[in-house]
Short mmCIF file of C-alpha atoms and ligand atoms in Angstrom, two decimals:
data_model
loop_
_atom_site.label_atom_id
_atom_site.label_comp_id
_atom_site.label_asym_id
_atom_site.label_seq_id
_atom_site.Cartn_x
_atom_site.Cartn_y
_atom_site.Cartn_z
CA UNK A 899 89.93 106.50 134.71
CA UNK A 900 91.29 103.33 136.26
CA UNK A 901 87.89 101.57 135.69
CA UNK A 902 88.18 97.69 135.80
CA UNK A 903 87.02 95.80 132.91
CA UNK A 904 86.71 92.28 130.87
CA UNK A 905 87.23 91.76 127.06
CA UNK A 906 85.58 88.95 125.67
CA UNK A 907 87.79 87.12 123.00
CA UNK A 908 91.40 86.84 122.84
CA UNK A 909 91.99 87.42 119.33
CA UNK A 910 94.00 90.74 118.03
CA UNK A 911 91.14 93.05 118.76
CA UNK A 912 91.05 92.24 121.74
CA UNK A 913 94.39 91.62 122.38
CA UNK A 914 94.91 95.23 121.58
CA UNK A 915 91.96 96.54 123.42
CA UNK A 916 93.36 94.99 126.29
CA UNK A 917 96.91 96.61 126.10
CA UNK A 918 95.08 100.02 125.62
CA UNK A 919 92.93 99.50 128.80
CA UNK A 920 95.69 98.47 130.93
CA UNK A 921 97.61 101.47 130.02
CA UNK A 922 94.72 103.27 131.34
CA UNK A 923 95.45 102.05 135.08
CA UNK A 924 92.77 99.43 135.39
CA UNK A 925 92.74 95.37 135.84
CA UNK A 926 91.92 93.71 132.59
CA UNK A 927 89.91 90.35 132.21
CA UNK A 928 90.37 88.74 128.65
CA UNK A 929 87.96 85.59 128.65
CA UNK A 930 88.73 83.48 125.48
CA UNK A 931 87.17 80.43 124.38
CA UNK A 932 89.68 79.13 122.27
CA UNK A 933 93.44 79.68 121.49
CA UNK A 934 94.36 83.49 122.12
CA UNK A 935 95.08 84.59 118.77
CA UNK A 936 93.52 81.11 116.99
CA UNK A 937 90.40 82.68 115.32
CA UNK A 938 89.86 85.20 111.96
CA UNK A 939 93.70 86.35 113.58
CA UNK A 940 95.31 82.89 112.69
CA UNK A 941 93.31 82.36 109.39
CA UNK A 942 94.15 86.03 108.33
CA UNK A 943 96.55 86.91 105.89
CA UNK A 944 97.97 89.35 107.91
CA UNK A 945 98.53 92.24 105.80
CA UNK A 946 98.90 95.78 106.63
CA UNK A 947 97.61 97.71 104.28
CA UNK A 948 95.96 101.53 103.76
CA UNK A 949 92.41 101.08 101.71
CA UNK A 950 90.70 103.55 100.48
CA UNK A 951 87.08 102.49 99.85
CA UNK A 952 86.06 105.68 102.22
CA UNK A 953 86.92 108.66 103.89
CA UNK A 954 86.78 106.43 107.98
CA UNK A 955 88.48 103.11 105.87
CA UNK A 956 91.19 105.47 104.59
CA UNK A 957 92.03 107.47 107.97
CA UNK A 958 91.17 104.26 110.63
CA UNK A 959 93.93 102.05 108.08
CA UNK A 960 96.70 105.53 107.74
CA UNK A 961 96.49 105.72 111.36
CA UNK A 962 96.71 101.97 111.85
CA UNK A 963 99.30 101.83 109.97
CA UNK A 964 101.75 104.70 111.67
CA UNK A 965 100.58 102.62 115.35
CA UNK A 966 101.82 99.93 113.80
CA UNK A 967 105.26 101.66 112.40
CA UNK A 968 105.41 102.44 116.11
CA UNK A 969 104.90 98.77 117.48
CA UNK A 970 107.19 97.28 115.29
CA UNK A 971 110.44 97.74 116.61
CA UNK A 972 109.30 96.41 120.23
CA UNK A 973 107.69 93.42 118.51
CA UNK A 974 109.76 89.93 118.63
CA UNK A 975 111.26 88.63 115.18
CA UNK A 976 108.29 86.03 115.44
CA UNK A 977 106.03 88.63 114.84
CA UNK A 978 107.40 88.25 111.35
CA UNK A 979 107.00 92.46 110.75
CA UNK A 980 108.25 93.47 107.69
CA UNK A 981 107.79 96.55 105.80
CA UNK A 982 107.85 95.11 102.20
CA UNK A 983 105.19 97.57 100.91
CA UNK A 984 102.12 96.93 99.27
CA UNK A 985 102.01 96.90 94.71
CA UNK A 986 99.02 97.52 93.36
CA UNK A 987 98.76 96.20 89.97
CA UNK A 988 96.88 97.93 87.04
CA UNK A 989 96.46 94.86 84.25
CA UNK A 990 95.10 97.48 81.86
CA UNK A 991 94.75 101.60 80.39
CA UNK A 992 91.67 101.57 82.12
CA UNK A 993 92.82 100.33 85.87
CA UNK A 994 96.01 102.34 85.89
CA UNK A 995 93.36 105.65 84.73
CA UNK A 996 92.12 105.08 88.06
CA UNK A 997 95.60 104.81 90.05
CA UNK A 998 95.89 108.60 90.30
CA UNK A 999 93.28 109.79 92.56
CA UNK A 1000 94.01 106.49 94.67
CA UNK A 1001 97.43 108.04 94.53
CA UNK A 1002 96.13 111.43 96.08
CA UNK A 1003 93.98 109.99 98.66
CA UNK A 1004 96.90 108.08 99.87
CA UNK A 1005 99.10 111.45 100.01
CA UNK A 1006 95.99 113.07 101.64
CA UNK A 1007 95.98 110.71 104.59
CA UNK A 1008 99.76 111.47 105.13
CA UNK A 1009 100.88 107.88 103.33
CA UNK A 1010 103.79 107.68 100.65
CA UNK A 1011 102.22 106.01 97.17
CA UNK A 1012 104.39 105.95 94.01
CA UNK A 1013 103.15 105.68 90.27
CA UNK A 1014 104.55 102.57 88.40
CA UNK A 1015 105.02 102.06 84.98
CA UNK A 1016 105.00 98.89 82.92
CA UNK A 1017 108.86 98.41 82.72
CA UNK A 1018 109.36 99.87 86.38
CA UNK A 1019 106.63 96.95 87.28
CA UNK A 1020 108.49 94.28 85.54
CA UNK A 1021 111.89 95.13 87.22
CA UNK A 1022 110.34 95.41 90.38
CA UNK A 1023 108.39 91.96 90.38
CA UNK A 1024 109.96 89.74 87.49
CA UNK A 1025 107.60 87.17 88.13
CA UNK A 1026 104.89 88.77 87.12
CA UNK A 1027 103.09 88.34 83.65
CA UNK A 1028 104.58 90.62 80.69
CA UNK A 1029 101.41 93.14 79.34
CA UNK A 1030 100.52 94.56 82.61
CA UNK A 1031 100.15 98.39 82.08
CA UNK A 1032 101.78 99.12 85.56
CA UNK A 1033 100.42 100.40 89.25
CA UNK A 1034 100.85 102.06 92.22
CA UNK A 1035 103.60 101.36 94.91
CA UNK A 1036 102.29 102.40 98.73
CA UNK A 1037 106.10 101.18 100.26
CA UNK A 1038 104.76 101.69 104.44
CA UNK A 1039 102.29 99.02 104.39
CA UNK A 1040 104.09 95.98 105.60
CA UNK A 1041 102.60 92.23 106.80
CA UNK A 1042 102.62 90.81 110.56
CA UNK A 1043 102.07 87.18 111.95
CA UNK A 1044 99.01 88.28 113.82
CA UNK A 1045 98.56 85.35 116.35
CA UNK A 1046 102.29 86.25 117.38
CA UNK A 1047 101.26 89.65 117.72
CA UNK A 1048 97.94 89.05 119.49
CA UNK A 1049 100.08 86.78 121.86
CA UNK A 1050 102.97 90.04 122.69
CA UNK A 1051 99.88 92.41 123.09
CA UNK A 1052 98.02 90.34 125.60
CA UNK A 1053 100.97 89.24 127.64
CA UNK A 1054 102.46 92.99 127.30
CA UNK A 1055 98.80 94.29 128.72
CA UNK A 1056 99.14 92.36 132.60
CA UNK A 1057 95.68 91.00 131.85
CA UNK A 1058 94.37 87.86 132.94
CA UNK A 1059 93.10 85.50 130.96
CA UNK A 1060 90.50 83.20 132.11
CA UNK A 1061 89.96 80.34 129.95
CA UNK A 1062 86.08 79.77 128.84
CA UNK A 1063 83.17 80.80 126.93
CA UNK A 1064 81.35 83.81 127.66
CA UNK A 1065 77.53 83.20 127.65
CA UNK A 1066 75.63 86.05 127.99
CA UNK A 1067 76.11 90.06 129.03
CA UNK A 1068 74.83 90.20 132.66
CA UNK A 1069 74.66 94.38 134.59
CA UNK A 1070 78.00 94.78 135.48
CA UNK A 1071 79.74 91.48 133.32
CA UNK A 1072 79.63 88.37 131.82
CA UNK A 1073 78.30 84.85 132.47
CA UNK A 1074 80.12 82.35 131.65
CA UNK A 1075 79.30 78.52 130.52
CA UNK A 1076 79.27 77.13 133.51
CA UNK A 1077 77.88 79.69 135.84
CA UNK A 1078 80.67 82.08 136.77
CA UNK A 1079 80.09 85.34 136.54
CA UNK A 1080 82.97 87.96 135.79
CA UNK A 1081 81.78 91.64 136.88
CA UNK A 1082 83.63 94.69 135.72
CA UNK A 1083 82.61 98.11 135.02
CA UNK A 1084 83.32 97.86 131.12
CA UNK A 1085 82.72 94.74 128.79
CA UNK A 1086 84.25 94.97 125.65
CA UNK A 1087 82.73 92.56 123.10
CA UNK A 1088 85.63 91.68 120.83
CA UNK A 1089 85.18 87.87 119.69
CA UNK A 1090 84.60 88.47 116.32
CA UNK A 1091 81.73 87.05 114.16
CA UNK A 1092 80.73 84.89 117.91
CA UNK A 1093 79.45 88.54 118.54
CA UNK A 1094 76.71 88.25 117.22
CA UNK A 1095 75.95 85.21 119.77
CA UNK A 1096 76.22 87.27 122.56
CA UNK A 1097 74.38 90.37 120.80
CA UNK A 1098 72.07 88.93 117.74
CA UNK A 1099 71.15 92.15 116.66
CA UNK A 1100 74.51 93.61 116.15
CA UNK A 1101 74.29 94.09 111.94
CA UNK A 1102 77.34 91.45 111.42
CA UNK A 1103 77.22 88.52 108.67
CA UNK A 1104 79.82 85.59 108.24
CA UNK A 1105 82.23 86.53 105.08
CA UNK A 1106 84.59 82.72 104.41
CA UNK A 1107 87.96 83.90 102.74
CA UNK A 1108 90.46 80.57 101.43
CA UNK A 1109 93.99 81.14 101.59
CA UNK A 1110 96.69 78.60 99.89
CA UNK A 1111 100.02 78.39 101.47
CA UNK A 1112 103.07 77.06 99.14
CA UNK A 1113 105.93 74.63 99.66
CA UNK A 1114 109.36 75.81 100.94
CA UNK A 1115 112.11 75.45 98.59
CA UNK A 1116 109.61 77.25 95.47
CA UNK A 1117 111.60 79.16 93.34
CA UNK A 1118 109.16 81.91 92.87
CA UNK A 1119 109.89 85.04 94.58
CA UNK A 1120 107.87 88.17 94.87
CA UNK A 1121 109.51 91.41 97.00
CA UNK A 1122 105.88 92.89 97.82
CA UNK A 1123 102.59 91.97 98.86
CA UNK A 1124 100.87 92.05 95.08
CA UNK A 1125 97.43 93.07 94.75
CA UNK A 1126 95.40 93.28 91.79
CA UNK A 1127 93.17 96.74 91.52
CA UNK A 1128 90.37 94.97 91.26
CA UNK A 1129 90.82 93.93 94.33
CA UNK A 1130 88.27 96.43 96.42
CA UNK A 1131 85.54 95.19 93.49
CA UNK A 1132 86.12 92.35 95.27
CA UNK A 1133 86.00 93.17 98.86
CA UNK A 1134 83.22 95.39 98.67
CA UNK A 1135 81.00 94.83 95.76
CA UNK A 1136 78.34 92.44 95.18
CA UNK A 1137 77.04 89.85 97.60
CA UNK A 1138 78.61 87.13 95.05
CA UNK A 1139 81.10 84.78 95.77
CA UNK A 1140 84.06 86.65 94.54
CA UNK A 1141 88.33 86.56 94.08
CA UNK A 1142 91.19 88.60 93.39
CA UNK A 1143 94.22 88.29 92.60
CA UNK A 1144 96.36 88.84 96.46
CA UNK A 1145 99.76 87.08 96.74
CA UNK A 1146 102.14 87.71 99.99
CA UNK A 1147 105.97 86.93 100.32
CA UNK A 1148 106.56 84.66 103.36
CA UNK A 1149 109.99 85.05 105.07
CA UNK A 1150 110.31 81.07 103.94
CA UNK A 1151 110.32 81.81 100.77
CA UNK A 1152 107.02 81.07 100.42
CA UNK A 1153 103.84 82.37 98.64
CA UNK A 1154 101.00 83.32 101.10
CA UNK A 1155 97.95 83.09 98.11
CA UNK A 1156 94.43 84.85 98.37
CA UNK A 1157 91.46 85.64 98.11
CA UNK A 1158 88.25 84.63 98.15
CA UNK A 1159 84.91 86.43 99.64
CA UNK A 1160 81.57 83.87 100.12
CA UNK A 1161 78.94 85.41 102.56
CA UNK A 1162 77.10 82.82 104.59
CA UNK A 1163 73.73 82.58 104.10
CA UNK A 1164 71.49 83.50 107.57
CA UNK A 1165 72.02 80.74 109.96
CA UNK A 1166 74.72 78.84 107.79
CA UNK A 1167 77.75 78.22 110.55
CA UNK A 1168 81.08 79.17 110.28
CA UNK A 1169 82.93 75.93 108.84
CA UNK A 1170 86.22 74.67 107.79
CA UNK A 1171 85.06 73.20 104.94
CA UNK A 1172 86.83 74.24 101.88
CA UNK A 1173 84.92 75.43 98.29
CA UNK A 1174 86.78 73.54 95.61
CA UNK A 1175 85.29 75.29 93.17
CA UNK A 1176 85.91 78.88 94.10
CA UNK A 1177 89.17 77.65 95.45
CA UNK A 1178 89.88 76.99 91.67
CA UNK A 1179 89.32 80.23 90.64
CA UNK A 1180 91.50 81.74 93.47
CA UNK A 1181 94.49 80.12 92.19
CA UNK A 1182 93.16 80.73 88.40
CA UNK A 1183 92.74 84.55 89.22
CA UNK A 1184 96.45 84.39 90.59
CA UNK A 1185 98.12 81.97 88.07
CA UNK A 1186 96.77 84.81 85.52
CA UNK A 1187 98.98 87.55 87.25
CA UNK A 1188 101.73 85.50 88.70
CA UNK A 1189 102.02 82.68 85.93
CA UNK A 1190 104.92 80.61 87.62
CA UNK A 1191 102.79 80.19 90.63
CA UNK A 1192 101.54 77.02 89.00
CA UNK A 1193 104.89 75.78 89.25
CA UNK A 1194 104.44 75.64 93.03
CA UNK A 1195 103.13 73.10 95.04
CA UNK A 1196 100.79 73.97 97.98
CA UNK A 1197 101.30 73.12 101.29
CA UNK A 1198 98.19 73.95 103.29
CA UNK A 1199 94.34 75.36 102.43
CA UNK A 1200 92.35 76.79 105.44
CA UNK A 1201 89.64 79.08 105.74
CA UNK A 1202 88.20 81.75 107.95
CA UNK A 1203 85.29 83.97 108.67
CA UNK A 1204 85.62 87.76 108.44
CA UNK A 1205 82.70 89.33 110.88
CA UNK A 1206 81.22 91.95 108.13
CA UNK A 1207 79.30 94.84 108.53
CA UNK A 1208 76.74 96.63 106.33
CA UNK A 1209 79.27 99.48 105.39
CA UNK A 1210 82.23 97.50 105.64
CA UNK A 1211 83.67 99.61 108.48
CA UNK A 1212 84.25 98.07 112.23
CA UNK A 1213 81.97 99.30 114.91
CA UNK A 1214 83.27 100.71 117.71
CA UNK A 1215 82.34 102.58 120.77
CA UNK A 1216 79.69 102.04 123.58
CA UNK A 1217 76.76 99.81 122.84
CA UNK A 1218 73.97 102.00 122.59
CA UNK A 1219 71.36 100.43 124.96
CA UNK A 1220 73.59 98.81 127.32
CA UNK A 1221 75.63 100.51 130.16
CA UNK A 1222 79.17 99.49 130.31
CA UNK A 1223 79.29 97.52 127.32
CA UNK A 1224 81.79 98.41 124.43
CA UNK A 1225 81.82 97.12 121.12
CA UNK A 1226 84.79 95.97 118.68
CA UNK A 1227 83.50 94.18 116.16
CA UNK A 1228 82.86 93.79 112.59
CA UNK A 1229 86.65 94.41 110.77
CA UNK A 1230 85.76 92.23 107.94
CA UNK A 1231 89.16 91.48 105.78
CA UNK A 1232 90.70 94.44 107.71
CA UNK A 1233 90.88 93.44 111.35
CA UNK A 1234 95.05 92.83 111.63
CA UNK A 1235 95.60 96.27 110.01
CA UNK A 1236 92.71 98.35 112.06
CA UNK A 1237 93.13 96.36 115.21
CA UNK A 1238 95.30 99.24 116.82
CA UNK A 1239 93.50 102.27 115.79
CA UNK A 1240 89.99 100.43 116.95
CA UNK A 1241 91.97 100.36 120.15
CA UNK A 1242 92.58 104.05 120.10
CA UNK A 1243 88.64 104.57 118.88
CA UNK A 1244 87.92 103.29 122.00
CA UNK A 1245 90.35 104.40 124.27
CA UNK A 1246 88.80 107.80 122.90
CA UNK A 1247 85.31 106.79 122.99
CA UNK A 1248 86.21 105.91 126.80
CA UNK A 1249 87.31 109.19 127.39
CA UNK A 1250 90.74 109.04 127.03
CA UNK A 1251 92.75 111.36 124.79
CA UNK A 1252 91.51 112.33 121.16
CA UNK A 1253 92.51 110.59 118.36
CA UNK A 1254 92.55 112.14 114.69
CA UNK A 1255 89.94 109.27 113.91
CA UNK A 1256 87.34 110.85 116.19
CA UNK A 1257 85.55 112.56 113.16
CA UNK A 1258 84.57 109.72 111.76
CA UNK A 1259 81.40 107.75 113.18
CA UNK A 1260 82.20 103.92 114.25
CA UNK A 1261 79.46 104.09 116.46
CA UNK A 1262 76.60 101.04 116.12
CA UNK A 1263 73.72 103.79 116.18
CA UNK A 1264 75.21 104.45 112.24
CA UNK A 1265 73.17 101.88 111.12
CA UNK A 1266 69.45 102.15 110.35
CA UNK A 1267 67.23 99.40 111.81
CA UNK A 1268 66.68 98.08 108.45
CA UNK A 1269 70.40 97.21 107.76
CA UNK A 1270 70.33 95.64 111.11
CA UNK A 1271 67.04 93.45 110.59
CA UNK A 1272 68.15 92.70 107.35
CA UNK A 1273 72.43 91.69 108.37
C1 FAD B 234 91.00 84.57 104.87
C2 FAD B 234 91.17 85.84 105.63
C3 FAD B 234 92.19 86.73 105.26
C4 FAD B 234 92.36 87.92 105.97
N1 FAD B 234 93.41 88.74 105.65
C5 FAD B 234 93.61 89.88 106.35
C6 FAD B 234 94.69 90.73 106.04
O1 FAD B 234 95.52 90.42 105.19
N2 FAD B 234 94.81 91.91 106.72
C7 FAD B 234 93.92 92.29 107.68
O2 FAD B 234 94.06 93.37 108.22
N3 FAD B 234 92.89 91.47 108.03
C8 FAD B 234 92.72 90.29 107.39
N4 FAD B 234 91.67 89.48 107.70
C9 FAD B 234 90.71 89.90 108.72
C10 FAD B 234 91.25 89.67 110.11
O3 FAD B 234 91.78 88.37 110.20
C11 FAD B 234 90.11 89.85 111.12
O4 FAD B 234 89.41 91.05 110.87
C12 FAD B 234 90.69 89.92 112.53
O5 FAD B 234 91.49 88.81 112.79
C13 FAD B 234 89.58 90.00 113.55
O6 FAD B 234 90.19 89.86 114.82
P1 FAD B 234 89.28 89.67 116.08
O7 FAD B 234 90.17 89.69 117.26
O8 FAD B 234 88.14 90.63 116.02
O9 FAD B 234 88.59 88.24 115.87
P2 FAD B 234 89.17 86.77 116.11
O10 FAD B 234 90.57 86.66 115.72
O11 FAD B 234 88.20 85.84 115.49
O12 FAD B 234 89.14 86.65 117.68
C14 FAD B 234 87.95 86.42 118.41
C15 FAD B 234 88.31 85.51 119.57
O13 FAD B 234 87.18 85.38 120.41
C16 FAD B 234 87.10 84.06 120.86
N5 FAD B 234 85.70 83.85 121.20
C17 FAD B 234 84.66 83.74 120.35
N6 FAD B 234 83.51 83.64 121.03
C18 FAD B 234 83.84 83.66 122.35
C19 FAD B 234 83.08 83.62 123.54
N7 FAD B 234 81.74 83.53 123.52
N8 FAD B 234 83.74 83.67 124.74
C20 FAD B 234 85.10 83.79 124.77
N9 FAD B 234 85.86 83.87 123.66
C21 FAD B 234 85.24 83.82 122.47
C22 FAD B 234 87.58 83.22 119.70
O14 FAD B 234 88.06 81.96 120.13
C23 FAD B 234 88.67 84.09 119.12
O15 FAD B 234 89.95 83.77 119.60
C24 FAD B 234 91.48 88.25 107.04
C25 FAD B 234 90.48 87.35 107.42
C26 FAD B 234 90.34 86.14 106.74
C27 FAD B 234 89.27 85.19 107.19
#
C-alpha cells in the first residue's frame, strides 16, 4: 500500500492525485514546470457541472460532483465554491423536447434536475432574452476557483514539490531537464496536453477554448451558471471551430463569458494568441441569449488548451506497456469537475477501495490503434 510515488504536473489533476496518494500512506513527489495550478486549471472556467454525453461522462461528473459537495466545506473562501446551480436553456419547442430524458438521466445518476418553463425562466434570470421556450435547472452543480483549489489540495497532500520539467519516463521515475532523476515506484503522468511530450502516442489533441472576463461595477447580474443546450453540439460534435452560448456569475459581480472549441492542427503549439474572429462570435452567440451583456465592458481575454481525447472521456489507470506508470490525462473541457473522481479511478485502479465508477472503462487500452495513430 504505502508505495512511494511522483506526479508529474502540478495542476488540479494532479493536485488531486496527489492528496489521494498521500492518504494512501506513501511520500508524494509533484514535479511541476510551471506555476502549480497555472495551466488548463487557471485558464478554465471552473465549472462544476454533471454532462451527460455518455453513460462514464454522466457517472465520472455525478460522482465528481458529490466529492466535491464533500470538499467544499473544508475549502478556504478563496476557493470561491459556490453552489449556484447550473440552467440549461432551451431557446426553442424543439430543444426543450429534448430536456426530458436529460432530465431522467440526471435523476438516474442520483442528481436533482428541475423542468423550467418560459415564465419560471424569465423570473429566474431576468436578464435573459424574452422568447426562450424554457430549460432545465440541475441546482448541485456549483463553480470553484480551480488554481485556489489545486493550491489547498497539494499543500493538504504533504507532497513535495520539486520545481522543474520532467523529461522523459526512466524504470522506476523521471528524468528531469537537467539530469536529475526522481525514482519512485508509481509515476503518474498528469501535466495535461504536455503529456503527450512525455508519451507521443497517448491519443490526446490540443482543443484552444477563449474566455472574456467583464468589468466590476456591470450591472448585469445572472444567479446561475447559464448554458445554452446546444452546448454539448458544441463540445462534442464536429472537428469545426465551434461556440456556445456559457456565461458564469463571478462573486465580483462579474460575468465569466465562454466558449469557444478550435482543435490544433498536428504539430500546431499551444499559444496565447487570441482568434478575433471566433472570439466575435463567442460574444455574438452570448449577446443573443444574454442581450445586456453588450452593455459590459471586458476586462481580460485569455485562452487555454483542453488535452482531448478521441471519446471525449479522461484516461485513467496504468499505462499499458509501462510498469509503474499511471495515467491522468485527457479531461478536455471537464478536468475541474472530474479532477476528484479521476483521483478515486485511480486510487481504485491502484488497488485501493472500489469506487461506483469502476464499471466504466478509463483505461488507455479503450482505444484502437487507429484512433491513436490518427489523435
Ligand atoms: C477555456 C477553458 C475552459 C474550461 N472550463 C472548464 C470548466 O468550466 N469546468 C471544467 O471542469 N473544466 C474546464 N476546463 C478544462 C479544465 O481546465 C482542464 O481539464 C483541467 O484544468 C486539466 O487539469 P490538469 O491538471 O490535467 O492540467 P493543467 O492544469 O494543464 O496542469 C498540468 C500542469 O503540468 C505542468 N507541466 C506540463 N508539462 C510538464 C512537465 N514536462 N514537467 C513538469 N510539469 C509539467 C504544467 O505547468 C501544468 O501546471 C476548461 C479548459 C479551458 C481551456
Amino acid at each position: 500500500m504505502a508505495e512511494t510515488a511522483v506526479v508529474i504536473g502540478g495542476g488540479l489533476v494532479g493536485a488531486a492525485c496527489a492528496e489521494m496518494l498521500s492518504r494512501r500512506g506513501g511520500a508524494v513527489t509533484v514535479v511541476e514546470s510551471g506555476v502549480v495550478g497555472g495551466g488548463a486549471t487557471a485558464a478554465g472556467m471552473g465549472h462544476l457541472v454533471v454532462m451527460d454525453d455518455s453513460p462514464a461522462q454522466l457517472a465520472l461528473t455525478s460522482r465528481s460532483l458529490e466529492l466535491w459537495q464533500d470538499l467544499a466545506g473544508t475549502l478556504p473562501a478563496a476557493a470561491e465554491y459556490r453552489q449556484c446551480g447550473t440552467l440549461w436553456v432551451a431557446s426553442d419547442e424543439e430543444e426543450l423536447a429534448g430536456v426530458t430524458p436529460k432530465q431522467a438521466a440526471y435523476h438516474a445518476a442520483g442528481r436533482e434536475a428541475e423542468l423550467i418553463g418560459a415564465a419560471e425562466l424569465a423570473r429566474l434570470e431576468p436578464h435573459l432574452r424574452g422568447g426562450l421556450a424554457g430549460g432545465l435547472r440541475v441546482p448541485g452543480d456549483g463553480v470553484v476557483y480551480a488554481p485556489v483549489a489545486a493550491k489547498v489540495l497539494l499543500e493538504r497532500s504533504g507532497a513535495e514539490l520539486v520545481r522543474g520539467r520532467a523529461e522523459a519516463l526512466v524504470p522506476g521515475g523521471v528524468r528531469l531537464e537537467g539530469g536529475r532523476v526522481l525514482k519512485a515506484d508509481l509515476t503518474v503522468v498528469a501535466n495535461g496536453i504536455q503529456a503527450a511530450g512525455l508519451l507521443p502516442d497517448l491519443p490526446l489533441r490540443g482543443r484552444r477554448g477563449q474566455l472574456v472576463i467583464t468589468e466590476r461595477g456591470g450591472d448585469v447580474r445572472v444567479n446561475h451558471q447559464l448554458v445554452e443546450l446546444g452546448y454539448l453540439k458544441s463540445a462534442h460534435g464536429s472537428d469545426e471551430d465551434s461556440v456556445a452560448f456559457n456565461v458564469q456569475p463571478r462573486p465580483t459581480g462579474q460575468l465569466l463569458i465562454g466558449s469557444s472549441r478550435q482543435f490544433l492542427r498536428p504539430g500546431q503549439p499551444t499559444s496565447g494568441d487570441l482568434d478575433w474572429p471566433l472570439l466575435r462570435r463567442m460574444l455574438a452567440r452570448a449577446a443573443e441569449y444574454l442581450p445586456d451583456v453588450a452593455t459590459l465592458n471586458a476586462l481580460r481575454v485569455w485562452t487555454g488548451t483542453r488535452a482531448a481525447s478521441p471519446d471525449h472521456l479522461p484516461i485513467i489507470g496504468p499505462h499499458p506497456e509501462r510498469a509503474g506508470v499511471y495515467l491522468a490525462v485527457g479531461h478536455e473541457g471537464l478536468g475541474i469537475t472530474t479532477a476528484l473522481g479521476t483521483a478515486e479511478v485511480l486510487a481504485s485502479r491502484l488497488g485501493g477501495a472500489a469506487s461506483v465508477l469502476d464499471r466504466h472503462d478509463f483505461g488507455l487500452t479503450r482505444h484502437s490503434l487507429k484512433e491513436v495513430a490518427h489523435a
